[in-house]
Coordinates of C-alpha atoms in Angstrom, one line a residue:
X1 CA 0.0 0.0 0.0
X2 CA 1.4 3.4 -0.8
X3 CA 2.1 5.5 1.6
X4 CA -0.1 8.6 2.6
X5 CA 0.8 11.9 0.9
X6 CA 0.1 14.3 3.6
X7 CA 2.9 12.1 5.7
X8 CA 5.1 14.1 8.0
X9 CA 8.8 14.0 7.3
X10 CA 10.9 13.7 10.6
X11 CA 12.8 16.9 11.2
X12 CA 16.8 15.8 12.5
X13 CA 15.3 12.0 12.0
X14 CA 18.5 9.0 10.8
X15 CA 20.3 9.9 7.5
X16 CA 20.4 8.0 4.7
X17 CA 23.6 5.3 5.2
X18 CA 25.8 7.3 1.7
X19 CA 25.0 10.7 3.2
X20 CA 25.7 9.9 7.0
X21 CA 29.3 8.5 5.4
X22 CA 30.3 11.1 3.7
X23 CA 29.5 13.3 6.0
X24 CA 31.5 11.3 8.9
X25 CA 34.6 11.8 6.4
X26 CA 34.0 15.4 6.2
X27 CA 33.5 16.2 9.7
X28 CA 36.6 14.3 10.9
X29 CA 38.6 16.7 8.0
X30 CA 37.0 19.7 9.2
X31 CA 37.2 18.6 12.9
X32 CA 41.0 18.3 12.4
X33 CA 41.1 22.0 10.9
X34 CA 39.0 23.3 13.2
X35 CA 41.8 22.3 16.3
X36 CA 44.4 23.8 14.2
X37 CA 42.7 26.8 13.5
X38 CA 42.1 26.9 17.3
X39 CA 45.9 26.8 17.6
X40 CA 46.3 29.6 14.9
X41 CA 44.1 32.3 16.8
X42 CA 45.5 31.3 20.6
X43 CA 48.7 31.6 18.8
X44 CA 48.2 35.2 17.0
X45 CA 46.5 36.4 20.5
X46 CA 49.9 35.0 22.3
X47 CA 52.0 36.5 19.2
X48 CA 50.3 40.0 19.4
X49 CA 50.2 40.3 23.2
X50 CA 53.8 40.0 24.2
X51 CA 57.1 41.9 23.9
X52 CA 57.5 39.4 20.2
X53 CA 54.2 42.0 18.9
X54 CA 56.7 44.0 16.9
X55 CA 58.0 41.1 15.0
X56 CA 54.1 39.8 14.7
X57 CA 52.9 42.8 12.9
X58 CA 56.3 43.1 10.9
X59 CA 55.6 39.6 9.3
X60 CA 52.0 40.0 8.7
X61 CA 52.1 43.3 6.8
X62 CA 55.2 41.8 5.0
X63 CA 54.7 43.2 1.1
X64 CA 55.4 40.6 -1.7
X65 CA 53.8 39.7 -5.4
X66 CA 54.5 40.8 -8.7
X67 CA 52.9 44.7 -8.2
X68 CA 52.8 44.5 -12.3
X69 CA 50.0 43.1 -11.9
X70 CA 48.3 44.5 -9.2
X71 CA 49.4 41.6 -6.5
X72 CA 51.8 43.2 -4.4
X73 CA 50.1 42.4 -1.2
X74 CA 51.0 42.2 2.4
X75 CA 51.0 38.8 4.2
X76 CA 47.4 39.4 6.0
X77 CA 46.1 40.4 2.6
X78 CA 47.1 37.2 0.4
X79 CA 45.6 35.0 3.7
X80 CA 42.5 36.8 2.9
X81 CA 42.1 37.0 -0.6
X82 CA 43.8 34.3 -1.2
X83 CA 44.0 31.1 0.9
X84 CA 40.3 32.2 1.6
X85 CA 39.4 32.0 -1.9
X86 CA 40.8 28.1 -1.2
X87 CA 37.9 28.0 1.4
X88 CA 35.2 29.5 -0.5
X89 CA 36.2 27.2 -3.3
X90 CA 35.1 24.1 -1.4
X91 CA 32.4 25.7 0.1
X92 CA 31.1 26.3 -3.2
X93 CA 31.2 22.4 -4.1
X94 CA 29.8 21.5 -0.8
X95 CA 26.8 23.9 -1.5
X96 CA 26.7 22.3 -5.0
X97 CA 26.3 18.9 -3.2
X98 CA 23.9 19.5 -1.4
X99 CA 21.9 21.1 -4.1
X100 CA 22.2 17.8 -6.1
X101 CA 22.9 15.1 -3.7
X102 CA 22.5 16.3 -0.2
X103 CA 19.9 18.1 2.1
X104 CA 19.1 20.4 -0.2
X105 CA 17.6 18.5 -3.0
X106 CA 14.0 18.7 -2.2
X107 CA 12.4 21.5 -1.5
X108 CA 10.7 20.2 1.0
X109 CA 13.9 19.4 3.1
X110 CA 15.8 22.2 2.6
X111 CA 13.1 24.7 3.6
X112 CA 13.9 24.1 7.2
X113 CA 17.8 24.6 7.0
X114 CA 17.1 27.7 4.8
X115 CA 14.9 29.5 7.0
X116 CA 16.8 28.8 10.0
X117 CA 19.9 30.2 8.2
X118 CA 18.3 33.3 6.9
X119 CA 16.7 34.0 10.6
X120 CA 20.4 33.0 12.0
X121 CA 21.4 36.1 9.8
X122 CA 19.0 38.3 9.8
X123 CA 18.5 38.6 13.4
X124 CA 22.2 39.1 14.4
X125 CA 22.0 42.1 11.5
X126 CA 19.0 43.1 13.1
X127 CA 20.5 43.1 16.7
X128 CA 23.7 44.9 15.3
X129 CA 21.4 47.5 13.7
X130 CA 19.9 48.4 16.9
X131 CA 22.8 48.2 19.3
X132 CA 24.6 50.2 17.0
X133 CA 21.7 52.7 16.4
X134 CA 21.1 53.2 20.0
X135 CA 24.4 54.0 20.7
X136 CA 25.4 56.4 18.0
X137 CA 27.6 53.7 16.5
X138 CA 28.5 52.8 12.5
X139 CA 25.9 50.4 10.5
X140 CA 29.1 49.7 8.4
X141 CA 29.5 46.4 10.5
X142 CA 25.8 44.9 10.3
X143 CA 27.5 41.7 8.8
X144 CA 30.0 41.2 11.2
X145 CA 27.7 39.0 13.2
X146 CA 25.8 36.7 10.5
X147 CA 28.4 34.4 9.6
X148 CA 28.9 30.7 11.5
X149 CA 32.6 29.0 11.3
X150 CA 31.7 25.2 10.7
X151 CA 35.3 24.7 11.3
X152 CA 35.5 26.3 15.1
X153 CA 32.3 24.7 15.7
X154 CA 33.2 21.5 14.9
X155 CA 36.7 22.3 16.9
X156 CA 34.6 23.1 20.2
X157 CA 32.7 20.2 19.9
X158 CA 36.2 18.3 19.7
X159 CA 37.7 19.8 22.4
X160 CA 34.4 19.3 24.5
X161 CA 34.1 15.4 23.5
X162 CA 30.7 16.1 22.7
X163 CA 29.3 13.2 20.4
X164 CA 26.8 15.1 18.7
X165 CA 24.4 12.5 16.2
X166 CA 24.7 12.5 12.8
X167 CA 21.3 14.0 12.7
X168 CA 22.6 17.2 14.5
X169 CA 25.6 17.6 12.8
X170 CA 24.3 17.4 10.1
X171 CA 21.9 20.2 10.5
X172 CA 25.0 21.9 11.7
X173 CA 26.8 21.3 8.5
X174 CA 24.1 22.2 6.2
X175 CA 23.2 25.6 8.0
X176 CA 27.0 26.7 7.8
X177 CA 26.6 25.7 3.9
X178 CA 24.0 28.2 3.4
X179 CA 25.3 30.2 5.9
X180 CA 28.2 30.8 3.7
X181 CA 26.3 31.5 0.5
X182 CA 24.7 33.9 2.2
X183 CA 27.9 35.9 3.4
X184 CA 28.9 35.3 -0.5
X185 CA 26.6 37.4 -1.5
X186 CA 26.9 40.0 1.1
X187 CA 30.4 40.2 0.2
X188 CA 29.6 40.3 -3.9
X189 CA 26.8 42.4 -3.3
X190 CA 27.9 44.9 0.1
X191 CA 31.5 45.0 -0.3
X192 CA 32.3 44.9 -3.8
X193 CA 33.8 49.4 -4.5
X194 CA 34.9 50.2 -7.3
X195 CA 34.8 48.0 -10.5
X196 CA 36.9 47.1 -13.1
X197 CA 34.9 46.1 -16.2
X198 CA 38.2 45.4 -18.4
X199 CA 39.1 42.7 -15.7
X200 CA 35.6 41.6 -14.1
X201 CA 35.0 40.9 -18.4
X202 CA 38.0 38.5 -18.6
X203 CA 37.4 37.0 -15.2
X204 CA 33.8 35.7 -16.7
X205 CA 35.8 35.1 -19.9
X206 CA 37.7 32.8 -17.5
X207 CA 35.3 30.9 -15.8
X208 CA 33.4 30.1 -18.8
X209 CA 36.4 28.4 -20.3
X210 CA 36.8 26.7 -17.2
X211 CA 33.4 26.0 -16.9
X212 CA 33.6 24.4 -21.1
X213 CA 36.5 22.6 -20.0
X214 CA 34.8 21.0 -17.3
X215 CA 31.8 20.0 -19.8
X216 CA 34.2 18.5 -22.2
X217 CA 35.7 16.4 -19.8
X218 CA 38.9 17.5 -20.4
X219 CA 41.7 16.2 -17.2
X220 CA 44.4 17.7 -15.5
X221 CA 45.4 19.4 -12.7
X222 CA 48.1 21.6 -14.5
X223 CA 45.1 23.0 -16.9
X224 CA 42.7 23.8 -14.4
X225 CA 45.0 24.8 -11.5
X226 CA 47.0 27.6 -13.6
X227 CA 43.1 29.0 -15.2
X228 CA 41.7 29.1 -11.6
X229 CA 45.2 31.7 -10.7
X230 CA 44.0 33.5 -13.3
X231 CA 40.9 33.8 -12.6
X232 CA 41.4 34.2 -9.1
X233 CA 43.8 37.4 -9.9
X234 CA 41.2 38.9 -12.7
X235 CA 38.4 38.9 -10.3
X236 CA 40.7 40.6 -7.7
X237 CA 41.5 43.4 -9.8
X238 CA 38.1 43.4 -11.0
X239 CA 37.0 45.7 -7.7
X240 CA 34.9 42.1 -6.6
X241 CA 36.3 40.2 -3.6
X242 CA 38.8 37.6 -4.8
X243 CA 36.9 34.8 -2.8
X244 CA 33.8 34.7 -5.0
X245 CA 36.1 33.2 -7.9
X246 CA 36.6 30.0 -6.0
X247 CA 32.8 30.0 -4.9
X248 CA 32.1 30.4 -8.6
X249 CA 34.4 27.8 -9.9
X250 CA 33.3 25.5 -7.0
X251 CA 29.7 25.3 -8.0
X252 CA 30.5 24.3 -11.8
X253 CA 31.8 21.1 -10.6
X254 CA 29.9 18.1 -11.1
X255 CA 28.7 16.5 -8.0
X256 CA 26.5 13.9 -9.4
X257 CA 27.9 10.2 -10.3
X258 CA 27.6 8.0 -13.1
X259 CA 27.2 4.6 -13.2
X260 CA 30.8 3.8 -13.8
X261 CA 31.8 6.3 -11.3
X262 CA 33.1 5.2 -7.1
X263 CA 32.8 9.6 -7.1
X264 CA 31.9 12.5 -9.0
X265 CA 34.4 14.8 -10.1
X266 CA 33.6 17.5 -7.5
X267 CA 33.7 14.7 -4.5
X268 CA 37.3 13.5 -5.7
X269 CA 38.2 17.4 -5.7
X270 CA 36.8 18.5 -3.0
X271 CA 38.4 15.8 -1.0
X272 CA 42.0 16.6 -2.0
X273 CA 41.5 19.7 -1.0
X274 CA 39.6 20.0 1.4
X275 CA 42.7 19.1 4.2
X276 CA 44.4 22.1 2.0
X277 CA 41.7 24.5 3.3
X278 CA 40.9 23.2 6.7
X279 CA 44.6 22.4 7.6
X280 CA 46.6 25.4 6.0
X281 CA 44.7 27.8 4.3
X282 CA 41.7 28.7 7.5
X283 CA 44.7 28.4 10.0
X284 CA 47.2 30.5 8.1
X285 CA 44.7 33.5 8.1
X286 CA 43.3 32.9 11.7
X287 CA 47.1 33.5 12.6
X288 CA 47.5 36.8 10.2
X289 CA 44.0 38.2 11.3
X290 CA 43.3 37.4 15.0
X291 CA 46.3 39.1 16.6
X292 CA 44.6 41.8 18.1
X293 CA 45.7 43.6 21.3
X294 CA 43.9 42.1 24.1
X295 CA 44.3 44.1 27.6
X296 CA 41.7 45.0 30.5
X297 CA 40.9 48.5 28.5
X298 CA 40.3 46.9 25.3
X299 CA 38.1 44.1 26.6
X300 CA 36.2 47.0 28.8
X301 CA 35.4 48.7 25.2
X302 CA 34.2 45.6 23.8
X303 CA 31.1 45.6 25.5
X304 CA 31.1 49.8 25.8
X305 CA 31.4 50.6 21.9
X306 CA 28.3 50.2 20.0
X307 CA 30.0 48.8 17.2
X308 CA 31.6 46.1 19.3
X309 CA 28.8 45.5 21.6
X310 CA 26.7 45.2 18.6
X311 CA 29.0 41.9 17.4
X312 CA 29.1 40.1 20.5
X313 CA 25.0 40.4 21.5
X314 CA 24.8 39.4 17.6
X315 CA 26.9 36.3 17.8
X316 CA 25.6 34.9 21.0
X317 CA 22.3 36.4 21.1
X318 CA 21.0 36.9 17.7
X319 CA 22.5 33.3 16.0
X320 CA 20.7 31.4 18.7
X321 CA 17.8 33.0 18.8
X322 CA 17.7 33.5 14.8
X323 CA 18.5 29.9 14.2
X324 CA 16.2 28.8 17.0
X325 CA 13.5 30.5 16.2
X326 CA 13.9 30.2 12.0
X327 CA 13.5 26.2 13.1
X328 CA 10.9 26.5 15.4
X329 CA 8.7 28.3 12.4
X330 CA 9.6 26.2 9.8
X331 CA 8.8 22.7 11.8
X332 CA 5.7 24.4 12.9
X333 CA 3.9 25.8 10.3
X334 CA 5.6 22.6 7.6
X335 CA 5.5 19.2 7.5
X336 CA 8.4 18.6 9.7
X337 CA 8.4 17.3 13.4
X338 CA 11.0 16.7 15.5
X339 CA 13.1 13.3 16.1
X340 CA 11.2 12.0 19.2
X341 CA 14.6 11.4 20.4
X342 CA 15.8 14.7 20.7
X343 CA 14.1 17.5 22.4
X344 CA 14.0 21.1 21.2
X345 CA 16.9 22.2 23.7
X346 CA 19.6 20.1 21.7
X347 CA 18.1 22.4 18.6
X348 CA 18.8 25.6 21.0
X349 CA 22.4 24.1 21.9
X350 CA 23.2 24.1 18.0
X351 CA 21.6 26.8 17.5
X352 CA 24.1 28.6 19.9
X353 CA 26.8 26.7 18.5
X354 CA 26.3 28.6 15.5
X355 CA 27.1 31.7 17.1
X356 CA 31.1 30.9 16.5
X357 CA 31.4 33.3 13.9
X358 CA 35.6 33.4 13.6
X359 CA 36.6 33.1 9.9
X360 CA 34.1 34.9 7.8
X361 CA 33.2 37.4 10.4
X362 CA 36.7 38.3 10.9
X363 CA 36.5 38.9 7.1
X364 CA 33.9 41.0 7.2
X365 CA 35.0 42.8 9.9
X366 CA 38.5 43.5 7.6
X367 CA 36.1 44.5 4.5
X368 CA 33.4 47.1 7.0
X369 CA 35.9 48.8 8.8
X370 CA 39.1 48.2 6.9
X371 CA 39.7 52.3 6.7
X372 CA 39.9 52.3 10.4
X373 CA 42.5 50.4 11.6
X374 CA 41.5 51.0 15.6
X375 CA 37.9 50.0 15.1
X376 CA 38.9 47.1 12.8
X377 CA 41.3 45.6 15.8
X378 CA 38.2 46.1 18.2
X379 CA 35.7 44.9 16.1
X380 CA 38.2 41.6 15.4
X381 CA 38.2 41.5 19.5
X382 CA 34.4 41.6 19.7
X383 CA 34.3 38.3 16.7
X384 CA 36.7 36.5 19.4
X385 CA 34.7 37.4 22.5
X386 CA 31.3 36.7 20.5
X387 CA 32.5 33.7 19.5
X388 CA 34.0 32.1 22.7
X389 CA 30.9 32.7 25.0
X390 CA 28.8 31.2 22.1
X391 CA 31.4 28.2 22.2
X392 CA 31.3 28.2 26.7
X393 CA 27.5 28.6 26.3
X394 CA 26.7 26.1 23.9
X395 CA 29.7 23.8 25.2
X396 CA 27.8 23.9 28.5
X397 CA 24.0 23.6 26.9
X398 CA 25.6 19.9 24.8
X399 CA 27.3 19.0 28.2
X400 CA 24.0 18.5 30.0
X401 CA 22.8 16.3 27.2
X402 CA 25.2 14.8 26.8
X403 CA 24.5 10.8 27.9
X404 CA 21.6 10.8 25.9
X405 CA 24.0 11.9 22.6
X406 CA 26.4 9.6 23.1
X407 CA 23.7 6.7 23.8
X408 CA 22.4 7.9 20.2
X409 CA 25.5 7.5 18.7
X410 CA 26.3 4.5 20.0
X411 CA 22.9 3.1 18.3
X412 CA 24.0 4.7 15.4
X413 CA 27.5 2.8 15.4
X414 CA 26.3 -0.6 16.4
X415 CA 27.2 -3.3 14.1
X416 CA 26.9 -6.7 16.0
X417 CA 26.9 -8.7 12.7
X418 CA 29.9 -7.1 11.6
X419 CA 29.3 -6.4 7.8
X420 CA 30.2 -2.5 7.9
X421 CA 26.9 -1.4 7.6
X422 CA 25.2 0.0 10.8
X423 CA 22.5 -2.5 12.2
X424 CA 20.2 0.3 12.2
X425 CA 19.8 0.6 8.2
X426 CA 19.6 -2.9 8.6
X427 CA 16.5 -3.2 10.7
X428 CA 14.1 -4.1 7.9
X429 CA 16.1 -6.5 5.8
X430 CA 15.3 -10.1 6.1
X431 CA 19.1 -11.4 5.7
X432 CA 20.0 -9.4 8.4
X433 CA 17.8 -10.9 10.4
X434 CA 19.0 -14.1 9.6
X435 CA 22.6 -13.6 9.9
X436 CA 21.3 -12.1 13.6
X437 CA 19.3 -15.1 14.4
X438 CA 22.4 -17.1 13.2
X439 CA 25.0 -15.3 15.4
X440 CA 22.8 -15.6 18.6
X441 CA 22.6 -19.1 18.1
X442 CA 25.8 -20.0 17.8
X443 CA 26.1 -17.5 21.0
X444 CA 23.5 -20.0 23.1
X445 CA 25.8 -23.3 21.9
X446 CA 28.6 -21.8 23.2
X447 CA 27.0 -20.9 26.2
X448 CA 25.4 -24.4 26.4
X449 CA 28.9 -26.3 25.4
X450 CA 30.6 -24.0 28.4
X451 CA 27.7 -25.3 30.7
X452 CA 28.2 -29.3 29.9
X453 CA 31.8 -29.1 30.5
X454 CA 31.6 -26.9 33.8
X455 CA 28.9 -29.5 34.8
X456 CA 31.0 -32.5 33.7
X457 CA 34.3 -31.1 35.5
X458 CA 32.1 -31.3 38.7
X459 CA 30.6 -34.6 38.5
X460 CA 34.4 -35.6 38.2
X461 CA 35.0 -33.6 41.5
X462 CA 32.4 -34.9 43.2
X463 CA 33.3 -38.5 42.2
X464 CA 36.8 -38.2 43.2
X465 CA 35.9 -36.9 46.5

């Protein structure tokens, strides 16, 4: 009998087995990054706050590139226009991914992750706007606040020894996906000056020959990896912010596969570089970008200056209330409910979660204010304080759930006839049962061959005594 139309989908309910995998594989890359781009900003903050601070800002504002050609930048600048643009580039195939493949296929499903994205950024903007407004502040920085860092997220919940179900991070991982479209276009559309229209013309020139290449078929990394430099440098000098080449370039990858195919082209890409973003280029610019001067003044400003005040109340109170809220709506008023084995405070805990703002908020705090170098360094200050009390406050809102996660996960890891595949996307297949039925019986002869020969060895006993 076919099932009912007007079915509710489970909202955080078990993934399918191929996305739960590849979504294990990219959490333990981006876990990994995220530690290391913890050690990047402690070590900036340690860098810039001793008598070595001299040395610090020498090296970061260290000039090199061929000036020719309009890419004679400092250190902190190539870290982020240009490692970035490493970062945006697989961002751009995960969004692709989960466009074609992933959560965001069906409409249906991705409305939820959607709206509690946009809410997660509106309402931080929103909070900004009115801290800032009240106080006599700039609006320049209204964007400082919306962004999440999956990476520093996912670094928390390593450092915590949270295990968060697949279910959950999940969610997590698809919010910071559209989470960082979002800030794409903020960037493209906010903080894009002056434009170039000789270069911006070559740089679509550009990607549609990479794009045509791609549709061809044709293979190589020293084709593709020399056009995307070039594109890369035209969209720079085009006036548009270097990153949104490697978004662009990201999304023209195919992420679908064929029948002959183990992965798609953009899978097979994404993972070799995906340790190049998490584990180099993220950490390198955390270091060149999160030395800022921390002392008991400059902390006392945080939360005295608008502009500052308005980053923090938008990172810790806005994201959770945005993303909570976005999610309550959407599973309300839609067909979504919520997995009957987690409660709506382990959607508030993520929700908070996504308050870590780090890498593209520190970005956007370098593109608002980037003509004022003191607000810049205390608006940077206010992204770390924002971020850390969202990462104690969620920390401490996962802690106190945290049994019931790791009984989840264990459920979710269980595999007692030991094919590889979870017993739990096994539950409804007849030769599972078998091989189940199978095991346990040859668990009850054992048990029953033990019994006879304990029983045996005391007859014997009791004969020789």
């Amino acid at each position: 009998m076919a099932a009912p139309q007007n079915r509710r989908s489970v909202f955080l309910g078990r993934l399918p087995l191929p996305e739960r995998n590849y979504l294990a594989d990219a959490l333990r890359t981006e876990t990994t990054g995220g530690v290391l781009l913890l050690v990047a900003a402690v070590t900036a903050l340690i860098w810039a706050n001793t008598p070595l601070h001299g040395s610090y800002e020498t090296v970061r504002s260290f000039h090199l590139g061929p000036a020719a050609l309009g890419l004679d930048l400092s250190l902190q600048h190539w870290a982020a226009d240009g490692l970035l643009a490493v970062f945006f580039f697989v961002a751009g195939i995960e969004l692709k991914r989960e466009l074609v493949a992933g959560e965001l296929r069906d409409p249906k499903a991705a409305i939820l992750p959607v709206v509690a994205a946009l809410c997660g950024m509106a309402v931080p903007a929103l909070v900004y706007t009115a801290v800032a407004t009240t106080g006599g502040g700039s609006l320049g920085g209204w964007a400082v606040p919306t962004a999440t860092d999956i990476a520093f997220a996912l670094a928390v919940l390593a450092v915590i020894g949270t295990a968060l179900p697949s279910a959950l991070r999940a969610f997590l991982l698809t919010l910071a996906v559209v989470d960082d479209l979002f800030a794409i276009l903020i960037i493209a559309v906010f903080f894009t000056s002056k434009l170039n229209f000789a270069a911006l013309g070559f740089a679509v020139v550009g990607l549609a020959v990479f794009w045509l290449l791609l549709r061809k078929g044709v293979r190589g990394w020293y084709v593709y990896v020399p056009l995307a430099v070039v594109n890369w440098a035209l969209m720079y000098n085009s006036g548009v912010h270097a990153t949104i080449a490697g978004v662009a370039m990201g999304l023209m990858l195919r992420c679908t596969r064929h029948e002959d195919e183990e992965h798609s082209p953009g899978e097979h890409i994404e993972h070799l570089v995906r340790p190049l973003s998490a584990g180099l280029a993220v950490p390198l610019f955390a270091l060149f970008s999160a030395g800022v001067a921390v002392t008991g003044g400059a902390l006392a400003d945080v939360f005295t200056r608008p502009e500052t005040l308005g980053v923090v109340l938008g990172l810790v109170v806005g994201k959770a209330v945005g993303v909570f809220g976005g999610t309550w709506a959407a599973a309300r008023f839609t067909r979504a409910e919520l997995n009957p084995d987690l409660k709506w405070p382990d959607v508030l805990a993520v929700a908070a979660l996504a308050g870590i703002g780090f890498t593209v908020s520190l970005l956007i705090g370098e593109l608002a204010f980037g003509d004022d170098a003191v607000l810049a360094g205390e608006v940077k200050a206010a992204v770390l304080v924002g971020s850390l009390t969202a990462a104690v406050v969620s920390g401490a809102l996962l802690k106190m759930r945290d049994n019931k996660y790791k009984k989840l996960t264990a459920d979710e890891e269980r595999d007692e006839d030991e094919d590889g595949i979870p017993d739990i996307y096994e539950e409804h297949n007849p030769e599972f049962h078998l091989r189940m039925a199978a095991k346990y019986e040859a668990r009850a002869a054992e048990h029953r061959r033990l019994a006879e020969l304990a029983a045996g060895r005391t007859t014997q006993d009791d004969g020789r005594a």
